[in-house]
mmCIF file of C-alpha atoms in Angstrom:
data_model
loop_
_atom_site.group_PDB
_atom_site.id
_atom_site.type_symbol
_atom_site.label_atom_id
_atom_site.label_comp_id
_atom_site.label_asym_id
_atom_site.label_seq_id
_atom_site.Cartn_x
_atom_site.Cartn_y
_atom_site.Cartn_z
ATOM 1 C CA MET K 4 142.362 148.625 78.356
ATOM 2 C CA GLN K 5 139.795 149.094 81.128
ATOM 3 C CA ILE K 6 136.236 148.039 80.271
ATOM 4 C CA LYS K 7 133.695 150.790 80.977
ATOM 5 C CA ALA K 8 131.021 150.402 83.649
ATOM 6 C CA SER K 9 128.321 150.713 81.003
ATOM 7 C CA GLU K 10 129.740 147.667 79.143
ATOM 8 C CA LEU K 11 130.650 145.368 82.046
ATOM 9 C CA ILE K 12 127.756 145.930 84.447
ATOM 10 C CA LEU K 13 128.179 144.682 87.996
ATOM 11 C CA ASN K 14 125.700 144.521 90.847
ATOM 12 C CA PRO K 15 126.458 146.321 94.146
ATOM 13 C CA ASP K 16 127.798 143.049 95.616
ATOM 14 C CA GLY K 17 130.297 142.688 92.752
ATOM 15 C CA SER K 18 128.403 139.969 90.886
ATOM 16 C CA ILE K 19 127.778 140.176 87.154
ATOM 17 C CA TYR K 20 124.525 141.905 86.262
ATOM 18 C CA HIS K 21 122.088 139.329 84.883
ATOM 19 C CA LEU K 22 123.422 136.010 86.182
ATOM 20 C CA ASN K 23 124.064 137.431 89.667
ATOM 21 C CA LEU K 24 127.276 135.388 89.876
ATOM 22 C CA LYS K 25 130.826 135.973 91.073
ATOM 23 C CA PRO K 26 133.779 134.144 89.489
ATOM 24 C CA ASN K 27 134.227 131.567 92.253
ATOM 25 C CA ALA K 28 130.571 130.516 92.040
ATOM 26 C CA ILE K 29 130.865 128.544 88.793
ATOM 27 C CA ALA K 30 132.657 125.373 87.740
ATOM 28 C CA ASP K 31 134.566 124.917 84.501
ATOM 29 C CA THR K 32 131.932 122.397 83.387
ATOM 30 C CA ILE K 33 128.545 124.008 82.886
ATOM 31 C CA ILE K 34 125.219 122.463 81.942
ATOM 32 C CA LEU K 35 122.744 124.852 80.327
ATOM 33 C CA VAL K 36 118.992 124.246 80.366
ATOM 34 C CA GLY K 37 116.198 126.467 79.148
ATOM 35 C CA ASP K 38 113.611 125.866 81.863
ATOM 36 C CA GLN K 39 114.579 127.047 85.349
ATOM 37 C CA ASP K 40 112.659 124.121 86.878
ATOM 38 C CA ARG K 41 114.975 121.724 85.032
ATOM 39 C CA VAL K 42 117.939 122.891 87.128
ATOM 40 C CA ASP K 43 116.600 120.958 90.118
ATOM 41 C CA LEU K 44 115.935 117.903 87.939
ATOM 42 C CA ILE K 45 119.667 117.752 87.300
ATOM 43 C CA THR K 46 121.088 118.757 90.669
ATOM 44 C CA LYS K 47 118.907 116.266 92.548
ATOM 45 C CA HIS K 48 121.484 113.734 91.304
ATOM 46 C CA PHE K 49 124.380 115.707 92.856
ATOM 47 C CA ASP K 50 126.156 114.525 95.986
ATOM 48 C CA SER K 51 126.175 118.094 97.306
ATOM 49 C CA ILE K 52 125.229 121.653 96.336
ATOM 50 C CA GLU K 53 127.592 124.402 97.459
ATOM 51 C CA PHE K 54 125.969 127.462 95.902
ATOM 52 C CA GLU K 55 122.703 128.605 94.352
ATOM 53 C CA THR K 56 121.168 131.855 93.215
ATOM 54 C CA GLN K 57 118.489 133.129 90.873
ATOM 55 C CA LYS K 58 117.777 136.417 89.115
ATOM 56 C CA ARG K 59 114.862 136.528 86.682
ATOM 57 C CA GLU K 60 114.934 133.341 84.580
ATOM 58 C CA PHE K 61 118.638 132.774 85.251
ATOM 59 C CA LYS K 62 118.876 130.135 87.989
ATOM 60 C CA THR K 63 122.255 128.675 88.973
ATOM 61 C CA GLN K 64 123.270 125.789 91.194
ATOM 62 C CA THR K 65 126.862 124.604 91.596
ATOM 63 C CA GLY K 66 127.735 121.321 93.242
ATOM 64 C CA THR K 67 129.552 118.016 92.874
ATOM 65 C CA ILE K 68 128.754 114.546 91.631
ATOM 66 C CA ASN K 69 131.349 111.778 91.887
ATOM 67 C CA ASN K 70 133.927 114.430 92.876
ATOM 68 C CA LYS K 71 133.223 116.397 89.672
ATOM 69 C CA ARG K 72 132.303 120.067 90.174
ATOM 70 C CA ILE K 73 129.500 121.181 87.856
ATOM 71 C CA SER K 74 127.326 124.278 87.494
ATOM 72 C CA VAL K 75 123.788 124.094 86.120
ATOM 73 C CA ILE K 76 122.299 127.315 84.746
ATOM 74 C CA SER K 77 118.911 128.056 83.197
ATOM 75 C CA THR K 78 118.991 130.389 80.217
ATOM 76 C CA GLY K 79 115.337 130.925 79.436
ATOM 77 C CA ILE K 80 114.225 130.747 75.807
ATOM 78 C CA GLY K 81 115.975 132.103 72.725
ATOM 79 C CA THR K 82 119.347 133.263 71.453
ATOM 80 C CA ASP K 83 118.838 136.749 72.911
ATOM 81 C CA ASN K 84 119.121 135.134 76.346
ATOM 82 C CA ILE K 85 122.027 132.988 75.160
ATOM 83 C CA ASP K 86 123.852 136.195 74.206
ATOM 84 C CA ILE K 87 123.558 137.322 77.837
ATOM 85 C CA VAL K 88 124.494 133.991 79.405
ATOM 86 C CA LEU K 89 127.526 133.170 77.232
ATOM 87 C CA ASN K 90 129.032 136.660 77.425
ATOM 88 C CA GLU K 91 128.574 136.844 81.198
ATOM 89 C CA LEU K 92 129.968 133.335 81.751
ATOM 90 C CA ASP K 93 133.027 134.271 79.734
ATOM 91 C CA ALA K 94 133.409 137.485 81.716
ATOM 92 C CA LEU K 95 133.344 135.477 84.945
ATOM 93 C CA VAL K 96 136.377 133.409 83.921
ATOM 94 C CA ASN K 97 138.285 135.792 81.646
ATOM 95 C CA ILE K 98 137.818 139.325 83.010
ATOM 96 C CA ASN K 99 139.160 140.734 86.278
ATOM 97 C CA PHE K 100 136.171 142.523 87.835
ATOM 98 C CA GLU K 101 138.336 144.684 90.096
ATOM 99 C CA THR K 102 140.586 146.098 87.371
ATOM 100 C CA ARG K 103 137.978 145.721 84.584
ATOM 101 C CA THR K 104 140.631 144.275 82.284
ATOM 102 C CA VAL K 105 140.813 141.046 80.291
ATOM 103 C CA ASN K 106 143.014 138.409 81.916
ATOM 104 C CA LYS K 107 146.329 137.706 80.196
ATOM 105 C CA GLN K 108 145.692 133.962 80.404
ATOM 106 C CA LEU K 109 142.272 132.947 79.139
ATOM 107 C CA ASN K 110 140.232 130.039 80.509
ATOM 108 C CA SER K 111 138.062 127.679 78.499
ATOM 109 C CA LEU K 112 134.747 126.294 79.732
ATOM 110 C CA ASN K 113 133.024 123.056 78.768
ATOM 111 C CA ILE K 114 129.410 123.947 78.050
ATOM 112 C CA ILE K 115 126.776 121.237 77.636
ATOM 113 C CA ARG K 116 123.212 122.056 76.655
ATOM 114 C CA ILE K 117 120.472 119.662 77.728
ATOM 115 C CA GLY K 118 117.321 120.628 75.895
ATOM 116 C CA THR K 119 114.176 119.437 74.173
ATOM 117 C CA SER K 120 113.632 119.553 70.454
ATOM 118 C CA GLY K 121 111.377 118.490 67.605
ATOM 119 C CA ALA K 122 112.737 116.217 64.869
ATOM 120 C CA LEU K 123 112.287 117.231 61.231
ATOM 121 C CA GLN K 124 113.122 113.881 59.625
ATOM 122 C CA PRO K 125 110.661 110.943 59.794
ATOM 123 C CA ASP K 126 113.365 108.383 60.663
ATOM 124 C CA ILE K 127 114.369 110.087 63.955
ATOM 125 C CA PRO K 128 112.491 108.293 66.747
ATOM 126 C CA ILE K 129 110.459 110.014 69.426
ATOM 127 C CA ASP K 130 112.238 109.839 72.821
ATOM 128 C CA SER K 131 115.686 109.497 71.205
ATOM 129 C CA PHE K 132 118.783 111.563 72.042
ATOM 130 C CA LEU K 133 120.209 113.769 69.294
ATOM 131 C CA ILE K 134 123.646 115.385 69.455
ATOM 132 C CA SER K 135 124.079 118.517 67.351
ATOM 133 C CA ARG K 136 127.193 118.100 65.217
ATOM 134 C CA TYR K 137 126.391 121.439 63.595
ATOM 135 C CA ALA K 138 123.944 124.233 64.327
ATOM 136 C CA ILE K 139 122.440 126.483 61.673
ATOM 137 C CA ASP K 140 121.624 129.977 62.864
ATOM 138 C CA LEU K 141 118.337 131.140 61.288
ATOM 139 C CA ASN K 142 117.781 133.988 63.731
ATOM 140 C CA GLY K 143 120.483 136.559 63.020
ATOM 141 C CA MET K 144 121.898 137.101 66.507
ATOM 142 C CA LEU K 145 125.408 136.045 65.515
ATOM 143 C CA HIS K 146 125.566 138.717 62.804
ATOM 144 C CA SER K 147 126.349 141.192 65.583
ATOM 145 C CA TYR K 148 129.784 139.526 65.847
ATOM 146 C CA GLN K 149 132.622 138.707 63.450
ATOM 147 C CA THR K 150 131.778 135.152 62.401
ATOM 148 C CA GLU K 151 133.772 134.791 59.183
ATOM 149 C CA ASN K 152 136.338 132.443 60.742
ATOM 150 C CA ILE K 153 133.818 130.089 62.379
ATOM 151 C CA SER K 154 131.172 129.722 59.670
ATOM 152 C CA ASN K 155 130.893 127.118 56.884
ATOM 153 C CA ALA K 156 130.367 129.144 53.725
ATOM 154 C CA ASP K 157 129.856 126.253 51.274
ATOM 155 C CA ILE K 158 127.034 124.645 53.265
ATOM 156 C CA GLU K 159 125.492 128.054 53.941
ATOM 157 C CA ALA K 160 125.457 128.940 50.245
ATOM 158 C CA ALA K 161 123.872 125.611 49.331
ATOM 159 C CA PHE K 162 121.215 126.078 52.014
ATOM 160 C CA VAL K 163 120.376 129.614 50.886
ATOM 161 C CA GLN K 164 120.049 128.438 47.273
ATOM 162 C CA HIS K 165 117.960 125.366 48.091
ATOM 163 C CA THR K 166 115.508 127.210 50.358
ATOM 164 C CA GLN K 167 115.419 130.362 48.224
ATOM 165 C CA TRP K 168 116.128 132.162 51.480
ATOM 166 C CA SER K 169 114.522 135.590 51.622
ATOM 167 C CA ALA K 170 116.937 138.504 51.291
ATOM 168 C CA THR K 171 114.885 140.303 53.953
ATOM 169 C CA LYS K 172 115.997 137.758 56.584
ATOM 170 C CA ALA K 173 119.406 137.383 58.222
ATOM 171 C CA LYS K 174 121.762 135.140 56.250
ATOM 172 C CA PRO K 175 122.015 131.655 57.832
ATOM 173 C CA ILE K 176 125.291 130.784 59.554
ATOM 174 C CA ILE K 177 126.412 127.192 60.198
ATOM 175 C CA ILE K 178 128.719 126.472 63.150
ATOM 176 C CA GLU K 179 130.282 123.191 64.217
ATOM 177 C CA GLY K 180 130.085 121.993 67.808
ATOM 178 C CA SER K 181 133.056 120.837 69.866
ATOM 179 C CA LYS K 182 134.574 117.688 68.356
ATOM 180 C CA ALA K 183 136.047 116.711 71.719
ATOM 181 C CA LEU K 184 132.680 116.930 73.488
ATOM 182 C CA LEU K 185 130.920 115.209 70.589
ATOM 183 C CA SER K 186 133.279 112.266 70.990
ATOM 184 C CA LYS K 187 132.667 112.238 74.728
ATOM 185 C CA PHE K 188 128.872 112.102 74.526
ATOM 186 C CA GLU K 189 128.084 110.169 71.338
ATOM 187 C CA SER K 190 127.272 106.461 71.545
ATOM 188 C CA VAL K 191 124.960 103.843 70.054
ATOM 189 C CA ALA K 192 122.220 105.517 72.120
ATOM 190 C CA THR K 193 122.519 108.816 70.227
ATOM 191 C CA VAL K 194 121.832 110.229 66.768
ATOM 192 C CA LYS K 195 124.087 112.912 65.270
ATOM 193 C CA GLY K 196 122.461 115.776 63.425
ATOM 194 C CA VAL K 197 122.303 119.379 62.295
ATOM 195 C CA THR K 198 120.160 121.565 64.526
ATOM 196 C CA ALA K 199 118.330 124.590 63.147
ATOM 197 C CA THR K 200 117.908 127.445 65.619
ATOM 198 C CA ALA K 201 114.899 129.663 64.985
ATOM 199 C CA ASN K 202 114.130 133.069 66.476
ATOM 200 C CA GLY K 203 110.632 132.162 67.600
ATOM 201 C CA PHE K 204 108.271 129.261 68.271
ATOM 202 C CA TYR K 205 105.338 129.940 65.978
ATOM 203 C CA GLY K 206 105.920 131.647 62.624
ATOM 204 C CA PRO K 207 109.718 131.190 62.659
ATOM 205 C CA GLN K 208 109.172 127.432 63.082
ATOM 206 C CA GLY K 209 106.398 127.257 60.477
ATOM 207 C CA ARG K 210 103.451 127.082 62.882
ATOM 208 C CA VAL K 211 100.243 128.813 61.835
ATOM 209 C CA LEU K 212 97.567 129.936 64.266
ATOM 210 C CA ARG K 213 96.062 133.133 62.828
ATOM 211 C CA LEU K 214 98.974 134.747 61.003
ATOM 212 C CA PRO K 215 100.061 133.699 57.494
ATOM 213 C CA LEU K 216 103.740 132.872 56.963
ATOM 214 C CA GLN K 217 106.218 134.798 54.827
ATOM 215 C CA ASP K 218 107.119 131.477 53.151
ATOM 216 C CA SER K 219 104.590 128.699 53.735
ATOM 217 C CA LEU K 220 106.900 126.145 52.079
ATOM 218 C CA LEU K 221 110.010 126.958 54.105
ATOM 219 C CA ASN K 222 109.729 123.993 56.485
ATOM 220 C CA LYS K 223 109.513 121.564 53.552
ATOM 221 C CA LYS K 224 112.536 123.215 51.966
ATOM 222 C CA ILE K 225 114.487 122.914 55.233
ATOM 223 C CA ASP K 226 113.464 119.269 55.643
ATOM 224 C CA SER K 227 114.550 118.361 52.103
ATOM 225 C CA PHE K 228 117.924 120.150 52.184
ATOM 226 C CA ARG K 229 120.930 117.914 51.557
ATOM 227 C CA TYR K 230 124.615 118.805 51.305
ATOM 228 C CA LYS K 231 126.796 115.712 50.894
ATOM 229 C CA ASN K 232 125.875 113.809 54.083
ATOM 230 C CA THR K 233 124.409 116.870 55.793
ATOM 231 C CA LYS K 234 120.687 117.350 56.466
ATOM 232 C CA ILE K 235 118.736 119.406 58.989
ATOM 233 C CA THR K 236 117.504 117.030 61.696
ATOM 234 C CA ASN K 237 115.781 119.125 64.335
ATOM 235 C CA LEU K 238 114.569 122.587 65.248
ATOM 236 C CA GLU K 239 114.865 124.590 68.482
ATOM 237 C CA MET K 240 115.806 128.080 69.733
ATOM 238 C CA GLU K 241 119.224 128.141 71.458
ATOM 239 C CA THR K 242 121.951 125.891 70.023
ATOM 240 C CA SER K 243 123.410 128.104 67.285
ATOM 241 C CA GLY K 244 123.907 130.930 69.779
ATOM 242 C CA ILE K 245 125.706 128.603 72.181
ATOM 243 C CA TYR K 246 127.922 127.190 69.424
ATOM 244 C CA GLY K 247 128.724 130.508 67.802
ATOM 245 C CA LEU K 248 129.572 132.463 70.943
ATOM 246 C CA SER K 249 131.469 129.527 72.463
ATOM 247 C CA LYS K 250 133.655 129.236 69.372
ATOM 248 C CA LEU K 251 134.277 132.987 69.226
ATOM 249 C CA LEU K 252 135.164 133.125 72.932
ATOM 250 C CA GLY K 253 137.291 129.960 72.984
ATOM 251 C CA HIS K 254 134.976 127.614 74.887
ATOM 252 C CA ASN K 255 133.863 124.054 74.066
ATOM 253 C CA ALA K 256 130.153 123.467 73.547
ATOM 254 C CA ILE K 257 127.843 120.590 72.674
ATOM 255 C CA SER K 258 124.055 120.376 72.493
ATOM 256 C CA LEU K 259 122.176 117.254 73.606
ATOM 257 C CA ASN K 260 118.547 117.171 72.527
ATOM 258 C CA ALA K 261 115.719 115.056 73.892
ATOM 259 C CA ILE K 262 113.490 114.464 70.866
ATOM 260 C CA ILE K 263 109.983 114.837 72.239
ATOM 261 C CA ALA K 264 108.208 115.607 68.955
ATOM 262 C CA ASN K 265 108.501 114.610 65.310
ATOM 263 C CA ARG K 266 107.213 117.356 63.046
ATOM 264 C CA ALA K 267 107.413 115.152 59.938
ATOM 265 C CA ASN K 268 105.195 112.477 61.475
ATOM 266 C CA GLY K 269 103.047 114.802 63.568
ATOM 267 C CA THR K 270 103.784 112.829 66.728
ATOM 268 C CA PHE K 271 104.609 113.808 70.317
ATOM 269 C CA SER K 272 106.169 111.872 73.185
ATOM 270 C CA GLU K 273 103.742 110.114 75.515
ATOM 271 C CA ASN K 274 106.076 110.816 78.449
ATOM 272 C CA PRO K 275 108.373 113.777 77.670
ATOM 273 C CA LEU K 276 109.436 114.216 81.309
ATOM 274 C CA LYS K 277 110.742 110.648 81.352
ATOM 275 C CA THR K 278 112.701 111.286 78.148
ATOM 276 C CA ILE K 279 114.260 114.408 79.648
ATOM 277 C CA GLU K 280 115.115 112.523 82.835
ATOM 278 C CA ASN K 281 116.757 109.759 80.793
ATOM 279 C CA LEU K 282 118.862 112.324 78.908
ATOM 280 C CA ILE K 283 119.923 113.964 82.175
ATOM 281 C CA THR K 284 121.046 110.608 83.554
ATOM 282 C CA TYR K 285 122.891 109.783 80.334
ATOM 283 C CA THR K 286 124.683 113.139 80.354
ATOM 284 C CA LEU K 287 125.765 112.963 83.994
ATOM 285 C CA GLU K 288 127.117 109.439 83.532
ATOM 286 C CA ARG K 289 129.380 110.650 80.705
ATOM 287 C CA ILE K 290 130.618 113.950 82.176
#
């Protein structure tokens, strides 16, 4: 079935609408970062750069390091942007833009997020690297899709009960990251955890400036949640969207987090840029 022009939007040059990319411009290994300036922090380690473009906050550079072809793409902040990036990346490798039809043979991407995050547990050190074994979607974006086959209903039910989750908010969804990529990137230098993905930076993450919160105790409830060996370790704004859409679309995804703050201890990294640089180096050495 042909996909309508209103659904698959292409630019006049044939590139996909938001990312401004054509299929041959991306590698099958993709690093996602939030900040567009972080793209250059990664690709400065490349041996060569063959392609680059930018449209709005979506900046892409594709190149090679040690004969490995990699694309680095900035997503901006939030799962609304992740919805754009993941769907358009999948379209680039699994939809024929000329015929507007889905390819008979589907391709799978390896998607690696390098991001910053705040730890929720006091025993997670500042400047450490945390790999998200699971992500818990607290923002509701994934409810637009059919997630029944990728969610973890038992953990979700326990979380809803423990936090007394408001019925006025989207039901949390828990998604597992790629086991293959987890094995590739974990080491004695990393901590494994469960990453909560919020739909904002202030109220949704329990920060108060002038506005009171719907549930002032929610952060404490999240911090104290336990299910067997599962606890929520850190909080950010993208990982659950990456995990959920990657699983639904047949891609592999893992999220690597530079812990630059500890909310439980009220501490912040003295040199966050150095921590991010160290995580970039670690990631590139293991790709």
